[in-house]
Structures are given as structure tokens and as C-alpha cells.
Amino acid sequence: MVARHQRDADDLAASWGADPGVEIIRADSSIDVPEGARIHVCALGPVQSGDRVEDPTVVERELQALGDLVTSGSSVVLVSSVLALAPTRERAHYAGWKNLVEDRLGRLTTARGARLSVLHPGRLVEPGQKFFRDFVHTPYPKMAALVEQTSNRGPHTRAVGLDARLWLLARGARVASSALVGSATQRDGGSEQP
């Protein structure tokens, strides 16, 4: 696992450090990656709504670190956000960065002869919470299993979770309504999270 900085490395070590098959490496370390490696990217660019990218060179460094990992035949799976597909005005900055890193990673993988899959989940939750919430949102273990399956399957893009699909349906209906009524300039009052 590649961590962006020491705090991420410490968090990963707390969760995965005992697994003998997992090596945790900081992004600024030198890494030898075998050809055809499977690479799972779970946090690229801003990772939550409060993140503001004040210095784009931070994202460039993250992309460079990823570029050093991607080799010919690699399978790269990016976990993005459903908000990248249909953002509200309030989440446009976050969604814009998600789209930017998705595009840049797509170009990088194509240039290196690798394949990219992108998953767009709604809200990710801890397992074992209220049943309704587990049904609507995606528990982390289910997301991890889907990332692993997608890595084996090849290029694939999809929305993940019932909440993500409902979000896209609602956003699509709002855009269609604005188009039919002709009020595309009205303020978008979508909710903060899907």
C-alpha cells in the first residue's frame, strides 16, 4: 500500500500492518513494481467536501507517484465519487477535482499500456450499522471486494450502491426538468451528500 504521507502510513499500519502480504510505503519512497501489477487507488485529490486544493502541485506529486507505479499490463482501479458524475453547485469544486484526477489517471494509464476502471460510490459506511443504511449505502468491505473483482475483470466504470443510483436519477430528473421548463439559471438546491 502506498500512503501519501506519514499520517496515512500510520493509519494503514494500524489496519493492515499485521498482514504479511501487505507492505506500506510512503509515496515519496522508491518502489519497484512488477509489470502487470494491480493498483487500487482509493484517495486521489481531495478526499472529502472540506478539502480545498490550494496548491495543485500536491495533486501533481500524487499523480507522479502513481505514474511511477503504473507499468504495461497494470490494472488500475480508482474509487472516485458519484458526485463527480452529477455534482450540485455546492460540491462543484470537489467534483471538478475528482473529474480532473480521473482524466489525468486515464491518460497516464493509456500512455503506459495499462487499463483503468473507475468506481463511483455514494456514501461508504462501516459494516454492521442499521440495516436500512447498509442496504442504501455501501459498506467498506463490500466496496473492497468490488475493487478486487473489478481489478480482475478489466476496464469497467460504474456507479456503486443504491444511493449512488438514486442520486444520479434525482440529478438527471432535476436537469431534465430545468431543460423542459427553461430555468437552467435557477440555484441548484441539491443535498450535500448522496
mmCIF file of C-alpha atoms in Angstrom, residues 47-194:
data_model
loop_
_atom_site.group_PDB
_atom_site.id
_atom_site.type_symbol
_atom_site.label_atom_id
_atom_site.label_comp_id
_atom_site.label_asym_id
_atom_site.label_seq_id
_atom_site.Cartn_x
_atom_site.Cartn_y
_atom_site.Cartn_z
ATOM 1 C CA VAL A 47 -10.945 13.190 -0.309
ATOM 2 C CA GLN A 48 -13.841 14.987 1.386
ATOM 3 C CA SER A 49 -16.016 18.019 0.879
ATOM 4 C CA GLY A 50 -13.964 20.301 3.129
ATOM 5 C CA ASP A 51 -10.758 19.703 1.169
ATOM 6 C CA ARG A 52 -9.649 22.636 -0.931
ATOM 7 C CA VAL A 53 -6.672 22.190 -3.173
ATOM 8 C CA GLU A 54 -4.800 25.412 -2.608
ATOM 9 C CA ASP A 55 -1.608 24.077 -4.156
ATOM 10 C CA PRO A 56 -2.154 21.994 -7.324
ATOM 11 C CA THR A 57 1.443 20.757 -7.110
ATOM 12 C CA VAL A 58 0.266 18.424 -4.306
ATOM 13 C CA VAL A 59 -2.032 16.646 -6.771
ATOM 14 C CA GLU A 60 0.753 16.643 -9.371
ATOM 15 C CA ARG A 61 3.040 14.883 -6.873
ATOM 16 C CA GLU A 62 0.334 12.283 -6.175
ATOM 17 C CA LEU A 63 -0.113 11.668 -9.902
ATOM 18 C CA GLN A 64 3.660 11.431 -10.356
ATOM 19 C CA ALA A 65 3.880 8.860 -7.559
ATOM 20 C CA LEU A 66 1.112 6.862 -9.253
ATOM 21 C CA GLY A 67 2.830 7.219 -12.601
ATOM 22 C CA ASP A 68 5.908 5.578 -11.095
ATOM 23 C CA LEU A 69 3.772 2.559 -10.148
ATOM 24 C CA VAL A 70 1.830 2.016 -13.378
ATOM 25 C CA THR A 71 3.507 -0.347 -15.830
ATOM 26 C CA SER A 72 2.439 -2.078 -19.022
ATOM 27 C CA GLY A 73 -0.376 -4.501 -18.301
ATOM 28 C CA SER A 74 -1.217 -2.950 -14.929
ATOM 29 C CA SER A 75 -4.828 -2.989 -13.799
ATOM 30 C CA VAL A 76 -5.683 0.281 -12.041
ATOM 31 C CA VAL A 77 -8.948 0.712 -10.119
ATOM 32 C CA LEU A 78 -9.845 4.233 -8.999
ATOM 33 C CA VAL A 79 -12.510 4.736 -6.333
ATOM 34 C CA SER A 80 -13.942 8.168 -7.120
ATOM 35 C CA SER A 81 -17.330 9.570 -6.079
ATOM 36 C CA VAL A 82 -20.797 9.645 -7.608
ATOM 37 C CA LEU A 83 -20.611 13.414 -7.135
ATOM 38 C CA ALA A 84 -18.095 13.507 -10.000
ATOM 39 C CA LEU A 85 -20.895 12.354 -12.319
ATOM 40 C CA ALA A 86 -23.602 14.760 -11.153
ATOM 41 C CA PRO A 87 -22.436 17.421 -8.695
ATOM 42 C CA THR A 88 -24.514 20.062 -7.014
ATOM 43 C CA ARG A 89 -23.329 23.651 -7.197
ATOM 44 C CA GLU A 90 -22.113 23.389 -3.596
ATOM 45 C CA ARG A 91 -19.955 20.367 -4.450
ATOM 46 C CA ALA A 92 -18.693 21.577 -7.851
ATOM 47 C CA HIS A 93 -15.130 22.235 -6.612
ATOM 48 C CA TYR A 94 -14.811 18.734 -5.142
ATOM 49 C CA ALA A 95 -16.417 17.100 -8.183
ATOM 50 C CA GLY A 96 -14.256 19.095 -10.557
ATOM 51 C CA TRP A 97 -11.092 17.829 -8.883
ATOM 52 C CA LYS A 98 -12.423 14.256 -8.945
ATOM 53 C CA ASN A 99 -13.026 14.595 -12.688
ATOM 54 C CA LEU A 100 -9.619 16.147 -13.243
ATOM 55 C CA VAL A 101 -7.705 13.368 -11.464
ATOM 56 C CA GLU A 102 -9.862 10.742 -13.187
ATOM 57 C CA ASP A 103 -8.980 12.212 -16.592
ATOM 58 C CA ARG A 104 -5.282 12.557 -15.766
ATOM 59 C CA LEU A 105 -5.116 8.987 -14.451
ATOM 60 C CA GLY A 106 -6.890 7.791 -17.606
ATOM 61 C CA ARG A 107 -4.299 9.488 -19.795
ATOM 62 C CA LEU A 108 -1.461 8.121 -17.677
ATOM 63 C CA THR A 109 -2.710 4.511 -17.815
ATOM 64 C CA THR A 110 -3.334 4.710 -21.567
ATOM 65 C CA ALA A 111 0.165 6.069 -22.187
ATOM 66 C CA ARG A 112 1.707 3.213 -20.179
ATOM 67 C CA GLY A 113 -0.367 0.415 -21.746
ATOM 68 C CA ALA A 114 -2.357 -0.200 -18.561
ATOM 69 C CA ARG A 115 -6.112 -0.388 -18.071
ATOM 70 C CA LEU A 116 -8.217 1.830 -15.805
ATOM 71 C CA SER A 117 -11.516 1.076 -14.102
ATOM 72 C CA VAL A 118 -13.427 3.754 -12.193
ATOM 73 C CA LEU A 119 -15.995 3.092 -9.468
ATOM 74 C CA HIS A 120 -18.342 5.901 -8.379
ATOM 75 C CA PRO A 121 -19.806 5.007 -4.966
ATOM 76 C CA GLY A 122 -22.295 7.008 -2.969
ATOM 77 C CA ARG A 123 -21.680 7.064 0.768
ATOM 78 C CA LEU A 124 -19.351 4.413 2.210
ATOM 79 C CA VAL A 125 -20.204 3.200 5.725
ATOM 80 C CA GLU A 126 -18.819 0.926 8.408
ATOM 81 C CA PRO A 127 -20.424 -2.549 8.305
ATOM 82 C CA GLY A 128 -22.981 -3.626 10.842
ATOM 83 C CA GLN A 129 -24.767 -0.324 11.149
ATOM 84 C CA LYS A 130 -28.524 -0.083 10.846
ATOM 85 C CA PHE A 131 -29.875 -2.487 8.223
ATOM 86 C CA PHE A 132 -31.534 0.223 6.139
ATOM 87 C CA ARG A 133 -28.317 2.185 5.976
ATOM 88 C CA ASP A 134 -26.330 -0.904 4.915
ATOM 89 C CA PHE A 135 -28.933 -1.533 2.225
ATOM 90 C CA VAL A 136 -28.866 2.015 0.811
ATOM 91 C CA HIS A 137 -25.180 2.858 1.336
ATOM 92 C CA THR A 138 -22.129 0.685 0.607
ATOM 93 C CA PRO A 139 -20.236 -0.933 3.499
ATOM 94 C CA TYR A 140 -16.436 -0.689 3.213
ATOM 95 C CA PRO A 141 -15.886 -4.493 2.973
ATOM 96 C CA LYS A 142 -18.354 -4.705 0.095
ATOM 97 C CA MET A 143 -16.542 -1.843 -1.659
ATOM 98 C CA ALA A 144 -13.165 -3.548 -1.116
ATOM 99 C CA ALA A 145 -14.496 -6.798 -2.613
ATOM 100 C CA LEU A 146 -15.856 -4.895 -5.619
ATOM 101 C CA VAL A 147 -12.492 -3.169 -6.142
ATOM 102 C CA GLU A 148 -10.789 -6.574 -6.105
ATOM 103 C CA GLN A 149 -13.324 -8.065 -8.565
ATOM 104 C CA THR A 150 -13.022 -5.064 -10.862
ATOM 105 C CA SER A 151 -9.232 -5.329 -10.823
ATOM 106 C CA ASN A 152 -9.514 -8.882 -12.160
ATOM 107 C CA ARG A 153 -12.176 -8.035 -14.737
ATOM 108 C CA GLY A 154 -10.554 -5.269 -16.738
ATOM 109 C CA PRO A 155 -11.702 -1.800 -17.780
ATOM 110 C CA HIS A 156 -15.032 -1.048 -16.158
ATOM 111 C CA THR A 157 -16.856 2.077 -14.994
ATOM 112 C CA ARG A 158 -19.945 2.032 -12.810
ATOM 113 C CA ALA A 159 -21.958 3.684 -10.077
ATOM 114 C CA VAL A 160 -21.830 1.694 -6.830
ATOM 115 C CA GLY A 161 -24.677 1.427 -4.344
ATOM 116 C CA LEU A 162 -28.379 2.134 -4.367
ATOM 117 C CA ASP A 163 -27.799 5.649 -3.023
ATOM 118 C CA ALA A 164 -25.474 6.447 -5.952
ATOM 119 C CA ARG A 165 -28.054 5.249 -8.475
ATOM 120 C CA LEU A 166 -30.859 7.178 -6.777
ATOM 121 C CA TRP A 167 -28.624 10.284 -6.661
ATOM 122 C CA LEU A 168 -27.983 10.051 -10.408
ATOM 123 C CA LEU A 169 -31.690 9.513 -11.092
ATOM 124 C CA ALA A 170 -32.679 12.540 -8.993
ATOM 125 C CA ARG A 171 -29.975 14.756 -10.501
ATOM 126 C CA GLY A 172 -30.981 13.666 -14.005
ATOM 127 C CA ALA A 173 -34.622 14.468 -13.279
ATOM 128 C CA ARG A 174 -33.641 17.920 -11.986
ATOM 129 C CA VAL A 175 -31.579 18.671 -15.102
ATOM 130 C CA ALA A 176 -34.373 17.398 -17.385
ATOM 131 C CA SER A 177 -36.932 19.491 -15.516
ATOM 132 C CA SER A 178 -34.759 22.607 -15.868
ATOM 133 C CA ALA A 179 -34.310 21.918 -19.567
ATOM 134 C CA LEU A 180 -38.040 21.471 -20.168
ATOM 135 C CA VAL A 181 -39.092 24.487 -18.108
ATOM 136 C CA GLY A 182 -36.226 26.612 -19.386
ATOM 137 C CA SER A 183 -34.980 27.687 -15.964
ATOM 138 C CA ALA A 184 -31.403 26.441 -16.124
ATOM 139 C CA THR A 185 -30.187 29.519 -14.238
ATOM 140 C CA GLN A 186 -32.099 28.742 -11.033
ATOM 141 C CA ARG A 187 -29.985 27.943 -7.983
ATOM 142 C CA ASP A 188 -29.330 24.218 -7.577
ATOM 143 C CA GLY A 189 -30.569 23.143 -4.170
ATOM 144 C CA GLY A 190 -29.329 19.561 -4.197
ATOM 145 C CA SER A 191 -28.400 17.906 -0.910
ATOM 146 C CA GLU A 192 -24.849 17.852 0.409
ATOM 147 C CA GLN A 193 -24.285 14.062 0.183
ATOM 148 C CA PRO A 194 -25.952 11.360 -1.880
#
